[in-house]
Amino acid sequence: MADRAGPRLDAAAVAERLDALEDLLAHLEQVPGATAGKALDAVALLTELYGEALARIVDHLPPDAAGPLVEDDLVGHLLVLHDLHPLPVAERAARALARLRPALQERGADADLVAIENGVARVRLQARGCGSGLAPIQEAVEAALTAAAPELSGVEPVQPERPPAFVPAESLFRRPATTAAEGPA
């Protein structure tokens, strides 16, 4: 493979540029007038053309070549943006939770994907403590899932399964076992 000119952007530099782009686009959306509208139209057309170019590149790749592409966050996001991602939504969501899990566990929490129904990810959230600490956990989970699968229309928490809080009736009538030294009661 030929040497590429210049260094690649690291994850922090990519995130910085994405934030700057979002800010610029948000500003353009607020600016009145035809010039701002034309600028947004130009961005949309450029995005569409680059998406078509990416689709053509993907079409020429052997099926097993997609693995490294989907592992790259930036390329993975582009594949999702242009509806080219080879992994189904549920798998992308599960992978996103797996990547988030160590950070959750450091905070005494966890999240499991229960199902995706009608475009909504249903997630079981668990945290030690009183439960008031679930809000930031839920926000982190929602951010991770919507980044991995922006076609999701929502993320809903489901209640964790809890063991029954009652004593089975048959255990009330059972006599404790006795040893030979104690004799029958």
Backbone as ProteinMPNN parsed JSONL, in Angstrom:
{"seq_chain_A": "MADRAGPRLDAAAVAERLDALEDLLAHLEQVPGATAGKALDAVALLTELYGEALARIVDHLPPDAAGPLVEDDLVGHLLVLHDLHPLPVAERAARALARLRPALQERGADADLVAIENGVARVRLQARGCGSGLAPIQEAVEAALTAAAPELSGVEPVQPERPPAFVPAESLFRRPATTAAEGPA", "coords_chain_A": {"N_chain_A": [[0.844, -1.167, 0.0], [0.515, 2.231, -0.763], [2.295, 5.012, 0.682], [0.546, 7.372, 2.608], [-0.158, 10.808, 2.193], [0.579, 13.041, 4.731], [-0.445, 13.1, 8.246], [-2.959, 11.067, 9.888], [-6.12, 11.931, 11.323], [-6.64, 11.786, 14.808], [-8.942, 10.218, 17.157], [-9.87, 12.212, 18.916], [-9.397, 14.561, 17.463], [-11.083, 14.148, 15.28], [-13.581, 14.121, 16.582], [-13.592, 16.747, 17.52], [-13.713, 18.185, 15.1], [-16.156, 17.265, 14.113], [-17.905, 18.316, 16.038], [-17.446, 21.057, 15.58], [-18.414, 21.247, 12.965], [-21.14, 20.599, 13.366], [-21.85, 22.821, 14.934], [-21.43, 24.909, 13.075], [-23.309, 24.235, 11.073], [-25.673, 24.387, 12.56], [-25.639, 27.096, 13.133], [-25.848, 28.139, 10.526], [-28.427, 27.269, 9.906], [-29.924, 29.013, 11.41], [-29.509, 31.464, 10.31], [-31.039, 33.97, 8.471], [-32.23, 34.208, 5.067], [-31.368, 33.843, 1.549], [-28.74, 33.096, 0.971], [-27.758, 31.579, 3.139], [-29.535, 29.425, 2.972], [-28.784, 28.4, 0.471], [-26.183, 27.601, 1.072], [-26.67, 25.531, 2.917], [-28.046, 23.806, 1.194], [-25.949, 23.204, -0.544], [-24.247, 21.783, 1.177], [-25.887, 19.564, 1.694], [-26.108, 18.436, -0.901], [-23.407, 17.847, -1.409], [-22.957, 15.973, 0.623], [-24.697, 13.961, -0.24], [-23.496, 13.251, -2.711], [-20.949, 12.36, -1.842], [-21.818, 10.236, -0.312], [-22.806, 8.558, -2.322], [-20.39, 8.024, -3.643], [-19.076, 6.631, -1.591], [-20.783, 4.411, -1.408], [-20.253, 3.206, -3.864], [-17.59, 2.486, -3.493], [-17.866, 0.604, -1.417], [-19.363, -1.303, -2.776], [-17.396, -2.475, -4.336], [-15.838, -3.881, -2.609], [-14.656, -6.954, -1.179], [-16.844, -9.277, 0.568], [-15.841, -9.934, 3.168], [-14.265, -7.8, 3.839], [-15.471, -5.762, 5.179], [-15.316, -5.781, 7.955], [-13.005, -4.378, 9.296], [-13.723, -1.811, 8.496], [-16.206, -1.229, 9.743], [-15.422, -1.188, 12.354], [-14.021, 1.142, 12.657], [-14.784, 4.173, 14.006], [-15.479, 6.645, 12.702], [-15.75, 5.92, 9.963], [-17.665, 3.937, 10.271], [-19.841, 5.512, 11.157], [-20.277, 7.021, 8.856], [-21.057, 4.984, 7.12], [-23.46, 4.242, 8.324], [-24.882, 6.662, 8.102], [-25.298, 6.804, 5.378], [-26.825, 4.613, 4.906], [-25.486, 2.177, 4.478], [-24.32, 0.421, 6.142], [-23.145, -2.764, 7.02], [-23.952, -4.304, 9.198], [-26.782, -5.385, 11.112], [-29.229, -3.348, 12.861], [-29.731, -4.241, 15.532], [-27.398, -5.645, 16.16], [-25.455, -3.653, 15.963], [-26.34, -2.003, 18.032], [-26.013, -3.702, 20.254], [-23.227, -4.014, 20.188], [-22.459, -1.383, 20.693], [-23.336, -1.072, 23.342], [-21.687, -2.976, 24.523], [-19.178, -1.769, 24.186], [-19.55, 0.412, 25.822], [-19.933, -0.708, 28.298], [-17.631, -1.176, 30.156], [-17.185, 1.461, 31.177], [-19.656, 1.96, 32.341], [-19.717, -0.026, 34.314], [-17.666, 0.825, 35.958], [-18.977, 2.791, 37.289], [-20.712, 1.38, 38.794], [-22.871, 0.328, 37.426], [-24.908, -1.176, 34.817], [-25.977, -2.209, 31.542], [-28.263, -3.814, 29.439], [-29.237, -4.923, 26.257], [-32.504, -5.554, 25.581], [-34.465, -5.836, 23.597], [-35.309, -4.807, 20.237], [-37.932, -3.096, 19.167], [-40.272, -2.051, 16.861], [-38.564, 0.007, 16.039], [-37.603, 1.012, 18.424], [-35.256, 0.841, 20.949], [-35.143, -1.338, 23.619], [-33.956, -1.314, 26.792], [-32.408, -2.788, 29.562], [-31.584, -1.307, 32.477], [-29.32, -1.173, 35.142], [-28.308, -0.267, 38.381], [-26.27, 0.241, 41.251], [-27.421, 1.248, 44.434], [-29.793, 3.871, 45.193], [-31.165, 4.34, 42.861], [-31.518, 6.883, 41.869], [-29.301, 7.626, 40.555], [-29.521, 6.718, 38.011], [-30.198, 8.382, 35.874], [-27.942, 9.787, 34.551], [-26.7, 7.512, 33.595], [-28.627, 6.432, 31.908], [-28.706, 8.489, 30.002], [-26.12, 8.279, 28.896], [-26.273, 5.726, 27.782], [-28.351, 6.098, 25.913], [-27.11, 7.988, 24.224], [-24.94, 6.478, 23.229], [-26.301, 4.414, 21.888], [-27.887, 5.785, 19.98], [-25.89, 6.948, 18.476], [-24.655, 4.712, 17.365], [-26.761, 3.552, 16.015], [-28.546, 5.456, 14.419], [-31.003, 5.327, 13.212], [-32.792, 4.413, 15.038], [-35.785, 5.167, 16.72], [-36.097, 5.715, 19.335], [-35.078, 5.137, 22.779], [-35.864, 3.059, 25.358], [-36.036, 2.472, 28.809], [-36.288, -0.636, 30.56], [-37.739, -2.318, 33.34], [-35.573, -3.849, 35.698], [-35.359, -7.377, 36.187], [-36.62, -8.725, 39.113], [-36.155, -10.836, 41.94], [-38.819, -12.799, 43.388], [-40.531, -11.338, 46.158], [-41.693, -12.734, 48.163], [-42.374, -15.351, 50.521], [-42.505, -18.687, 49.694], [-45.507, -20.528, 50.247], [-45.412, -23.287, 50.827], [-42.966, -23.581, 52.106], [-43.423, -22.646, 54.629], [-44.749, -24.63, 56.008], [-43.054, -26.735, 56.177], [-41.05, -28.849, 58.138], [-38.046, -28.289, 59.929], [-35.06, -30.078, 59.122], [-33.809, -32.794, 61.062], [-31.074, -34.006, 63.034], [-29.569, -37.181, 63.767], [-28.688, -37.199, 66.404], [-30.272, -35.3, 67.604], [-32.794, -36.307, 67.474], [-36.301, -37.094, 66.768], [-38.659, -34.405, 66.496]], "CA_chain_A": [[0.0, 0.0, 0.0], [1.311, 3.445, -0.878], [2.259, 5.919, 1.834], [-0.443, 8.442, 2.488], [0.388, 12.126, 2.511], [0.085, 13.657, 5.957], [-0.922, 12.225, 9.324], [-4.404, 10.869, 10.047], [-6.704, 12.553, 12.507], [-6.984, 10.846, 15.878], [-10.36, 10.26, 17.536], [-10.183, 13.511, 19.512], [-9.435, 15.56, 16.39], [-12.314, 13.893, 14.519], [-14.698, 14.592, 17.409], [-13.506, 18.207, 17.52], [-14.189, 18.672, 13.799], [-17.595, 16.991, 14.027], [-18.575, 19.321, 16.874], [-17.367, 22.34, 14.875], [-19.333, 21.16, 11.829], [-22.498, 20.713, 13.907], [-22.053, 24.219, 15.327], [-21.558, 25.717, 11.855], [-24.591, 23.938, 10.431], [-26.727, 24.949, 13.412], [-25.616, 28.542, 12.91], [-26.399, 28.396, 9.188], [-29.881, 27.063, 9.948], [-30.535, 30.158, 12.085], [-29.277, 32.679, 9.526], [-32.085, 34.164, 7.463], [-31.818, 34.625, 3.737], [-31.116, 32.859, 0.498], [-27.353, 32.622, 0.986], [-27.676, 30.489, 4.114], [-30.26, 28.298, 2.379], [-27.941, 27.827, -0.594], [-25.06, 26.923, 1.724], [-27.183, 24.264, 3.444], [-28.309, 22.958, 0.026], [-24.647, 22.734, -1.032], [-23.791, 20.747, 2.111], [-26.725, 18.38, 1.466], [-25.703, 17.823, -2.177], [-22.073, 17.278, -1.226], [-23.138, 14.766, 1.434], [-25.308, 12.952, -1.108], [-22.488, 12.78, -3.674], [-19.952, 11.572, -1.12], [-22.484, 8.981, 0.033], [-22.803, 7.725, -3.534], [-19.01, 7.563, -3.836], [-18.83, 5.599, -0.575], [-21.533, 3.217, -1.812], [-19.52, 2.564, -4.965], [-16.41, 1.852, -2.896], [-18.346, -0.572, -0.683], [-19.762, -2.293, -3.782], [-16.204, -3.133, -4.887], [-15.12, -4.601, -1.562], [-15.095, -8.33, -0.895], [-17.727, -9.297, 1.75], [-15.125, -10.009, 4.438], [-13.474, -6.591, 4.046], [-16.247, -4.765, 5.923], [-14.985, -5.825, 9.384], [-12.209, -3.232, 9.761], [-14.419, -0.551, 8.231], [-17.244, -0.968, 10.745], [-14.768, -0.969, 13.644], [-13.578, 2.527, 12.68], [-15.962, 4.962, 14.384], [-15.849, 7.629, 11.687], [-16.227, 5.208, 8.777], [-18.926, 3.304, 10.668], [-20.89, 6.536, 11.157], [-20.591, 7.341, 7.455], [-21.816, 3.861, 6.569], [-24.817, 4.355, 8.863], [-25.487, 7.86, 7.535], [-25.679, 6.552, 3.986], [-27.562, 3.34, 4.876], [-24.604, 1.185, 3.865], [-23.693, -0.395, 7.193], [-23.49, -4.172, 6.79], [-24.481, -4.956, 10.395], [-28.144, -4.974, 11.458], [-29.382, -2.402, 13.965], [-29.599, -4.91, 16.834], [-25.992, -5.979, 16.401], [-24.747, -2.395, 16.225], [-26.744, -1.56, 19.364], [-25.36, -4.582, 21.229], [-21.799, -3.665, 20.197], [-22.323, -0.085, 21.357], [-23.447, -1.315, 24.785], [-20.483, -3.7, 24.951], [-18.091, -0.783, 24.287], [-19.869, 1.304, 26.931], [-20.039, -1.47, 29.539], [-16.601, -0.917, 31.178], [-17.42, 2.76, 31.816], [-20.831, 1.797, 33.201], [-19.365, -0.857, 35.456], [-16.872, 1.659, 36.869], [-19.941, 3.581, 38.067], [-21.607, 0.464, 39.489], [-24.083, 0.161, 36.625], [-24.819, -2.03, 33.647], [-27.1, -2.072, 30.618], [-28.41, -4.938, 28.522], [-30.247, -4.75, 25.223], [-33.557, -6.558, 25.727], [-35.07, -6.026, 22.276], [-35.612, -3.638, 19.428], [-39.308, -3.28, 18.702], [-40.814, -0.876, 16.176], [-37.558, 1.059, 15.989], [-37.259, 1.48, 19.762], [-34.387, -0.08, 21.705], [-35.573, -1.536, 25.004], [-32.707, -1.581, 27.498], [-32.507, -3.003, 31.011], [-30.543, -0.568, 33.183], [-29.166, -1.563, 36.544], [-27.301, 0.514, 39.092], [-26.277, 0.087, 42.709], [-27.891, 2.424, 45.143], [-31.222, 4.181, 45.284], [-31.79, 4.467, 41.551], [-31.495, 8.258, 41.383], [-28.12, 7.748, 39.714], [-29.762, 6.121, 36.697], [-30.389, 9.384, 34.816], [-26.763, 9.937, 33.705], [-26.451, 6.224, 32.946], [-29.583, 6.357, 30.808], [-28.256, 9.437, 28.983], [-24.945, 7.708, 28.231], [-26.75, 4.6, 26.98], [-29.076, 6.663, 24.771], [-26.138, 8.599, 23.316], [-24.193, 5.41, 22.562], [-27.177, 3.683, 20.967], [-28.287, 6.609, 18.833], [-24.708, 7.135, 17.632], [-24.422, 3.464, 16.634], [-27.939, 3.224, 15.203], [-29.378, 6.665, 14.42], [-32.351, 5.051, 12.71], [-33.666, 4.137, 16.17], [-36.662, 6.298, 17.03], [-36.053, 5.96, 20.763], [-34.476, 4.174, 23.697], [-36.713, 2.986, 26.545], [-35.564, 1.552, 29.846], [-37.232, -1.612, 31.098], [-37.432, -2.609, 34.738], [-34.796, -5.069, 35.901], [-36.091, -8.495, 36.782], [-36.325, -8.879, 40.541], [-36.677, -12.093, 42.48], [-40.053, -12.581, 44.148], [-40.284, -10.863, 47.515], [-42.548, -13.451, 49.107], [-41.911, -16.669, 50.943], [-43.478, -19.675, 49.216], [-46.337, -21.084, 51.325], [-45.001, -24.64, 51.22], [-41.814, -23.53, 53.008], [-43.92, -22.347, 55.979], [-45.261, -25.853, 56.634], [-42.006, -27.737, 56.204], [-40.309, -28.898, 59.399], [-36.588, -28.319, 59.702], [-34.467, -31.413, 59.194], [-33.165, -33.048, 62.356], [-29.969, -34.955, 62.972], [-29.828, -38.386, 64.581], [-28.423, -36.896, 67.805], [-31.369, -34.509, 68.141], [-34.004, -37.127, 67.557], [-37.453, -36.445, 66.136], [-39.242, -33.324, 67.296]], "C_chain_A": [[0.892, 1.234, 0.0], [1.204, 4.274, 0.396], [1.246, 7.021, 1.576], [0.216, 9.761, 2.875], [-0.243, 12.639, 3.798], [-0.417, 12.665, 6.984], [-2.452, 12.137, 9.325], [-4.857, 11.588, 11.307], [-6.964, 11.483, 13.557], [-8.445, 11.066, 16.27], [-10.753, 11.616, 18.12], [-10.286, 14.596, 18.432], [-10.682, 15.385, 15.53], [-13.517, 14.419, 15.291], [-14.744, 16.119, 17.432], [-14.066, 18.79, 16.219], [-15.691, 18.416, 13.617], [-18.397, 17.992, 14.85], [-18.586, 20.679, 16.173], [-18.335, 22.354, 13.687], [-20.778, 21.298, 12.287], [-22.82, 22.151, 14.298], [-22.258, 25.112, 14.103], [-22.904, 25.493, 11.174], [-25.754, 24.503, 11.247], [-26.796, 26.465, 13.238], [-26.232, 28.886, 11.551], [-27.915, 28.244, 9.159], [-30.611, 28.246, 10.571], [-30.41, 31.459, 11.287], [-30.379, 32.82, 8.479], [-31.476, 34.494, 6.097], [-31.443, 33.487, 2.828], [-29.701, 32.297, 0.555], [-27.186, 31.456, 1.954], [-28.379, 29.245, 3.583], [-29.453, 27.603, 1.305], [-26.749, 27.074, 0.006], [-25.501, 25.574, 2.279], [-27.507, 23.296, 2.311], [-27.006, 22.376, -0.517], [-24.102, 21.615, -0.142], [-24.581, 19.453, 1.878], [-26.337, 17.676, 0.169], [-24.328, 17.167, -2.066], [-22.141, 15.983, -0.425], [-23.719, 13.639, 0.587], [-24.294, 12.387, -2.103], [-21.415, 11.937, -2.994], [-20.538, 10.24, -0.664], [-22.524, 8.034, -1.149], [-21.403, 7.185, -3.812], [-18.669, 6.454, -2.843], [-19.553, 4.307, -0.928], [-20.809, 2.478, -2.928], [-18.254, 1.879, -4.464], [-16.82, 0.555, -2.202], [-18.754, -1.681, -1.657], [-18.577, -3.076, -4.321], [-15.424, -3.939, -3.856], [-15.589, -6.04, -1.468], [-15.903, -8.333, 0.407], [-16.991, -9.284, 3.081], [-14.302, -8.754, 4.742], [-14.193, -5.553, 4.907], [-15.859, -4.707, 7.398], [-14.175, -4.64, 9.874], [-12.912, -1.887, 9.535], [-15.433, -0.235, 9.318], [-16.642, -0.747, 12.128], [-14.242, 0.456, 13.779], [-14.798, 3.403, 12.928], [-16.411, 5.914, 13.282], [-16.415, 6.96, 10.442], [-17.56, 4.525, 9.087], [-20.078, 4.289, 10.656], [-21.277, 6.928, 9.731], [-21.404, 6.229, 6.807], [-23.263, 3.897, 7.056], [-25.553, 5.524, 8.208], [-26.032, 7.607, 6.131], [-26.365, 5.198, 3.797], [-26.779, 2.231, 4.179], [-24.003, 0.223, 4.888], [-24.118, -1.851, 7.031], [-24.104, -4.879, 8.005], [-25.894, -4.482, 10.677], [-28.156, -4.087, 12.709], [-29.141, -3.076, 15.313], [-28.146, -5.238, 17.149], [-25.171, -4.719, 16.683], [-25.075, -1.884, 17.622], [-26.054, -2.398, 20.444], [-23.865, -4.273, 21.326], [-21.564, -2.336, 20.913], [-22.401, -0.251, 22.869], [-22.213, -2.049, 25.314], [-19.298, -2.743, 25.096], [-18.298, 0.142, 25.484], [-19.787, 0.606, 28.289], [-18.915, -1.203, 30.546], [-16.794, 0.418, 31.906], [-18.633, 2.693, 32.746], [-20.469, 1.04, 34.464], [-18.478, -0.111, 36.45], [-17.778, 2.48, 37.779], [-20.944, 2.696, 38.794], [-22.901, 0.216, 38.745], [-23.832, -0.827, 35.488], [-26.057, -1.806, 32.797], [-27.089, -3.257, 29.675], [-29.504, -4.611, 27.521], [-31.244, -5.897, 25.348], [-34.139, -6.884, 24.357], [-35.089, -4.701, 21.535], [-36.961, -3.919, 18.8], [-39.811, -1.984, 18.103], [-39.844, 0.295, 16.206], [-37.133, 1.613, 17.336], [-36.408, 0.415, 20.459], [-34.893, -0.133, 23.14], [-34.35, -2.065, 25.761], [-32.978, -1.737, 28.98], [-31.301, -2.31, 31.65], [-30.511, -1.023, 34.63], [-28.064, -0.713, 37.157], [-27.41, 0.217, 40.573], [-26.803, 1.37, 43.313], [-29.379, 2.63, 44.993], [-31.896, 4.326, 43.929], [-31.798, 5.878, 41.017], [-30.299, 8.493, 40.468], [-28.306, 7.163, 38.328], [-29.856, 7.146, 35.572], [-29.129, 9.571, 33.966], [-26.4, 8.637, 32.972], [-27.361, 6.097, 31.726], [-29.173, 7.296, 29.675], [-27.071, 8.88, 28.202], [-25.35, 6.56, 27.316], [-27.477, 5.111, 25.739], [-28.117, 7.265, 23.754], [-25.371, 7.533, 22.542], [-25.049, 4.694, 21.529], [-27.576, 4.526, 19.757], [-27.107, 6.935, 17.935], [-24.466, 5.892, 16.77], [-25.556, 3.136, 15.672], [-28.89, 4.426, 15.182], [-30.782, 6.452, 13.868], [-33.309, 4.64, 13.822], [-34.513, 5.369, 16.461], [-36.679, 6.596, 18.526], [-35.348, 4.857, 21.517], [-35.326, 4.211, 24.96], [-36.114, 2.029, 27.562], [-36.675, 0.576, 30.228], [-36.789, -1.941, 32.514], [-36.589, -3.871, 34.832], [-35.662, -6.148, 36.531], [-35.664, -8.637, 38.233], [-36.873, -10.213, 41.019], [-37.949, -11.814, 43.28], [-39.729, -12.222, 45.589], [-41.161, -11.581, 48.532], [-41.922, -14.799, 49.441], [-42.939, -17.677, 50.448], [-44.199, -20.339, 50.391], [-45.854, -22.456, 51.763], [-43.792, -24.627, 52.151], [-42.244, -23.218, 54.44], [-44.347, -23.608, 56.72], [-44.227, -26.962, 56.715], [-41.29, -27.682, 57.544], [-38.823, -28.916, 59.094], [-36.083, -29.764, 59.868], [-33.772, -31.56, 60.534], [-32.032, -34.036, 62.142], [-30.312, -36.121, 63.89], [-29.629, -38.084, 66.061], [-29.573, -36.114, 68.421], [-32.629, -35.326, 68.322], [-35.165, -36.409, 66.918], [-38.044, -35.393, 67.073], [-40.567, -33.703, 67.854]], "O_chain_A": [[1.911, 1.269, 0.69], [0.189, 4.254, 1.094], [1.119, 7.527, 0.461], [1.049, 9.809, 3.78], [-1.467, 12.665, 3.928], [-0.773, 11.534, 6.652], [-3.138, 13.028, 8.824], [-4.076, 11.819, 12.229], [-7.451, 10.399, 13.236], [-9.099, 11.984, 15.776], [-11.846, 12.114, 17.851], [-11.171, 15.449, 18.493], [-11.275, 16.372, 15.096], [-14.377, 15.089, 14.719], [-15.822, 16.711, 17.369], [-14.806, 19.773, 16.242], [-16.405, 19.239, 13.042], [-19.447, 18.463, 14.412], [-19.604, 21.371, 16.168], [-18.997, 23.36, 13.436], [-21.558, 22.026, 11.674], [-23.916, 22.645, 14.034], [-23.145, 25.966, 14.091], [-23.559, 26.445, 10.75], [-26.71, 25.037, 10.684], [-27.882, 27.044, 13.199], [-27.036, 29.812, 11.442], [-28.607, 28.996, 8.472], [-31.79, 28.461, 10.292], [-31.116, 32.432, 11.554], [-30.624, 31.901, 7.697], [-30.355, 34.993, 6.002], [-31.233, 32.349, 3.249], [-29.489, 31.132, 0.218], [-26.544, 30.459, 1.623], [-27.87, 28.134, 3.73], [-29.431, 26.374, 1.227], [-26.357, 26.025, -0.505], [-24.79, 24.58, 2.13], [-27.273, 22.094, 2.442], [-26.953, 21.208, -0.903], [-23.564, 20.625, -0.636], [-24.001, 18.368, 1.867], [-26.246, 16.449, 0.138], [-24.115, 16.064, -2.57], [-21.464, 15.009, -0.754], [-23.281, 12.493, 0.687], [-24.24, 11.175, -2.312], [-21.016, 10.902, -3.526], [-19.836, 9.229, -0.632], [-22.299, 6.834, -0.993], [-21.247, 6.019, -4.175], [-18.047, 5.457, -3.209], [-18.995, 3.222, -0.765], [-20.762, 1.247, -2.929], [-17.888, 0.811, -4.955], [-16.177, -0.479, -2.389], [-18.517, -2.86, -1.392], [-18.734, -4.229, -4.723], [-14.451, -4.61, -4.2], [-16.772, -6.326, -1.651], [-15.677, -7.482, 1.267], [-17.474, -8.679, 4.038], [-13.699, -8.665, 5.811], [-13.583, -4.567, 5.321], [-16.057, -3.672, 8.035], [-14.614, -3.947, 10.792], [-12.712, -0.941, 10.297], [-15.517, 0.907, 9.77], [-17.299, -0.169, 12.993], [-14.037, 0.934, 14.894], [-15.747, 3.378, 12.145], [-17.599, 5.98, 12.965], [-17.447, 7.386, 9.923], [-18.473, 4.534, 8.262], [-21.174, 3.959, 10.202], [-22.452, 7.141, 9.433], [-22.328, 6.493, 6.038], [-24.186, 3.615, 6.291], [-26.709, 5.39, 7.807], [-27.082, 8.125, 5.749], [-26.475, 4.697, 2.678], [-27.33, 1.455, 3.399], [-23.258, -0.687, 4.524], [-25.308, -2.145, 6.917], [-24.711, -5.939, 7.857], [-26.19, -3.3, 10.504], [-27.213, -4.085, 13.499], [-28.419, -2.535, 16.151], [-27.719, -5.116, 18.297], [-24.294, -4.727, 17.547], [-24.193, -1.388, 18.323], [-25.567, -1.855, 21.435], [-23.301, -4.27, 22.42], [-20.589, -2.183, 21.649], [-21.621, 0.36, 23.601], [-21.749, -1.774, 26.42], [-18.5, -2.884, 26.023], [-17.33, 0.603, 26.09], [-19.593, 1.26, 29.314], [-19.221, -1.014, 31.723], [-16.591, 0.496, 33.117], [-18.631, 3.301, 33.816], [-20.871, 1.425, 35.562], [-18.529, -0.381, 37.65], [-17.4, 2.824, 38.899], [-21.921, 3.197, 39.351], [-23.925, -0.076, 39.362], [-22.703, -1.249, 35.24], [-27.063, -1.279, 33.272], [-26.038, -3.657, 29.173], [-30.56, -4.091, 27.881], [-30.875, -7.066, 25.236], [-34.29, -8.051, 23.996], [-34.911, -3.631, 22.117], [-37.118, -4.849, 18.009], [-39.783, -0.939, 18.753], [-40.253, 1.443, 16.378], [-36.38, 2.586, 17.391], [-36.793, -0.751, 20.545], [-35.05, 0.899, 23.794], [-33.791, -3.109, 25.425], [-33.682, -0.928, 29.585], [-30.153, -2.676, 31.399], [-31.551, -1.229, 35.257], [-27.027, -0.47, 36.539], [-28.5, -0.028, 41.092], [-26.638, 2.451, 42.748], [-30.13, 1.698, 44.705], [-33.122, 4.425, 43.875], [-32.057, 6.079, 39.83], [-30.286, 9.449, 39.693], [-27.358, 7.112, 37.545], [-29.613, 6.801, 34.415], [-29.234, 9.518, 32.741], [-25.86, 8.669, 31.866], [-26.917, 5.703, 30.648], [-29.282, 6.93, 28.504], [-27.025, 8.998, 26.978], [-24.834, 6.434, 26.205], [-27.247, 4.614, 24.636], [-28.29, 7.074, 22.55], [-25.171, 7.665, 21.334], [-24.587, 4.4, 20.427], [-27.598, 4.026, 18.632], [-27.296, 7.177, 16.743], [-24.117, 6.002, 15.595], [-25.335, 2.514, 14.633], [-29.922, 4.412, 15.853], [-31.653, 7.304, 14.038], [-34.512, 4.528, 13.586], [-34.006, 6.491, 16.448], [-37.218, 7.621, 18.943], [-35.058, 3.79, 20.975], [-35.494, 5.268, 25.567], [-35.729, 0.91, 27.222], [-37.855, 0.927, 30.217], [-35.606, -1.853, 32.843], [-36.851, -4.85, 34.134], [-36.576, -5.863, 37.304], [-34.471, -8.665, 38.535], [-37.922, -10.666, 40.562], [-38.13, -10.709, 43.792], [-38.774, -12.737, 46.17], [-41.352, -11.088, 49.643], [-41.057, -15.303, 48.725], [-44.125, -17.542, 50.747], [-43.58, -20.671, 51.402], [-45.883, -22.764, 52.955], [-43.605, -25.573, 52.916], [-41.496, -23.5, 55.376], [-44.307, -23.64, 57.95], [-44.505, -28.024, 57.271], [-40.959, -26.602, 58.033], [-38.397, -29.503, 58.099], [-36.621, -30.546, 60.652], [-33.22, -30.603, 61.077], [-32.037, -34.806, 61.182], [-31.242, -36.04, 64.693], [-30.329, -38.652, 66.899], [-29.834, -36.236, 69.618], [-33.431, -35.065, 69.218], [-35.045, -35.238, 66.557], [-37.932, -35.498, 68.295], [-41.194, -32.906, 68.551]]}, "name": "protein", "num_of_chains": 1, "seq": "MADRAGPRLDAAAVAERLDALEDLLAHLEQVPGATAGKALDAVALLTELYGEALARIVDHLPPDAAGPLVEDDLVGHLLVLHDLHPLPVAERAARALARLRPALQERGADADLVAIENGVARVRLQARGCGSGLAPIQEAVEAALTAAAPELSGVEPVQPERPPAFVPAESLFRRPATTAAEGPA"}
